[in-house]
Amino acid sequence: MFKSCSNLTSFNSDLSSLTNSNNMFDGCKLDKSSVIDIITCLKERNSCSSSASLTIGVDKQYQNDPELLEVLGITSWTSRVTIVGHGGGTWTINLQVR
């Protein structure tokens, strides 16, 4: 959707019906609040019940932010995390540092 969009730094939208978006934020440089909102939406409102993937380009200044790491369910930065969405689907989140 926003592939190779290095100018996109903020995103605020309801992703509750998103079912798969492997390259949606590929190449973006999203801020902390955008990433937290995306992950929180997947965990608390997303209806996907199958396996899905999402790529998120994250501004490098937030790579070690404790709040962001906590929302992602990790203690140190990694390029891939798996979360279970609200609908029971397993989301593979590919993280890119930009």
Short mmCIF file of C-alpha atoms in Angstrom, two decimals, residues 1-87:
data_model
loop_
_atom_site.label_atom_id
_atom_site.label_comp_id
_atom_site.label_asym_id
_atom_site.label_seq_id
_atom_site.Cartn_x
_atom_site.Cartn_y
_atom_site.Cartn_z
CA MET A 1 0.00 0.00 0.00
CA PHE A 2 2.69 2.53 1.01
CA LYS A 3 5.64 0.54 -0.38
CA SER A 4 8.90 2.47 -0.43
CA CYS A 5 7.24 5.53 1.01
CA SER A 6 10.08 7.00 3.04
CA ASN A 7 8.11 10.23 3.54
CA LEU A 8 5.34 8.56 5.55
CA THR A 9 6.10 9.19 9.22
CA SER A 10 2.64 9.15 10.78
CA PHE A 11 -0.35 6.88 10.34
CA ASN A 12 -3.68 6.98 12.14
CA SER A 13 -6.47 4.76 10.90
CA ASP A 14 -8.61 1.87 12.06
CA LEU A 15 -7.11 -1.44 10.90
CA SER A 16 -9.71 -3.63 12.59
CA SER A 17 -10.70 -5.34 9.32
CA LEU A 18 -7.17 -5.71 7.92
CA THR A 19 -6.48 -9.31 6.88
CA ASN A 20 -3.05 -9.21 5.28
CA SER A 21 -0.66 -6.46 4.37
CA ASN A 22 2.84 -7.76 4.08
CA ASN A 23 4.30 -4.63 2.46
CA MET A 24 1.84 -2.05 3.74
CA PHE A 25 4.39 0.13 5.54
CA ASP A 26 7.53 -1.16 3.80
CA GLY A 27 10.08 1.64 3.52
CA CYS A 28 8.15 4.00 5.79
CA LYS A 29 9.67 5.79 8.78
CA LEU A 30 6.76 5.68 11.22
CA ASP A 31 6.87 7.42 14.58
CA LYS A 32 6.38 5.72 17.92
CA SER A 33 2.70 6.58 18.36
CA SER A 34 1.83 5.28 14.89
CA VAL A 35 3.49 1.93 15.51
CA ILE A 36 1.89 1.62 18.95
CA ASP A 37 -1.54 2.42 17.47
CA ILE A 38 -1.10 -0.18 14.70
CA ILE A 39 0.00 -2.95 17.08
CA THR A 40 -2.65 -2.06 19.66
CA CYS A 41 -5.36 -2.16 16.99
CA LEU A 42 -4.23 -5.61 15.86
CA LYS A 43 -4.22 -6.90 19.44
CA GLU A 44 -7.46 -5.28 20.62
CA ARG A 45 -9.77 -4.78 17.61
CA ASN A 46 -8.56 -6.63 14.53
CA SER A 47 -10.92 -9.35 13.28
CA CYS A 48 -8.47 -11.47 11.26
CA SER A 49 -8.70 -15.13 12.29
CA SER A 50 -5.94 -16.59 10.13
CA SER A 51 -2.20 -16.10 9.65
CA ALA A 52 -1.21 -12.71 8.27
CA SER A 53 1.84 -10.52 7.95
CA LEU A 54 2.64 -6.85 8.14
CA THR A 55 5.85 -4.94 7.42
CA ILE A 56 6.42 -1.75 9.38
CA GLY A 57 9.22 0.73 8.75
CA VAL A 58 10.05 2.40 12.08
CA ASP A 59 12.02 5.60 12.66
CA LYS A 60 15.37 4.47 14.11
CA GLN A 61 15.13 6.89 17.03
CA TYR A 62 12.41 4.64 18.51
CA GLN A 63 14.27 1.37 18.05
CA ASN A 64 15.04 0.99 21.76
CA ASP A 65 12.08 2.87 23.21
CA PRO A 66 10.85 0.92 26.27
CA GLU A 67 7.17 1.63 25.62
CA LEU A 68 7.39 0.53 22.00
CA LEU A 69 9.32 -2.63 22.92
CA GLU A 70 6.68 -3.45 25.54
CA VAL A 71 3.79 -3.09 23.07
CA LEU A 72 5.67 -5.34 20.65
CA GLY A 73 6.21 -7.87 23.44
CA ILE A 74 10.01 -7.83 23.19
CA THR A 75 12.88 -6.74 25.43
CA SER A 76 15.34 -5.85 22.68
CA TRP A 77 14.98 -4.93 19.03
CA THR A 78 14.50 -7.68 16.50
CA SER A 79 13.47 -7.72 12.86
CA ARG A 80 10.44 -9.97 13.37
CA VAL A 81 7.81 -10.50 16.05
CA THR A 82 4.68 -12.60 16.20
CA ILE A 83 1.53 -11.41 17.92
CA VAL A 84 -1.95 -12.84 18.26
CA GLY A 85 -4.63 -10.48 17.09
CA HIS A 86 -8.02 -9.90 18.66
CA GLY A 87 -9.70 -12.22 16.14
#
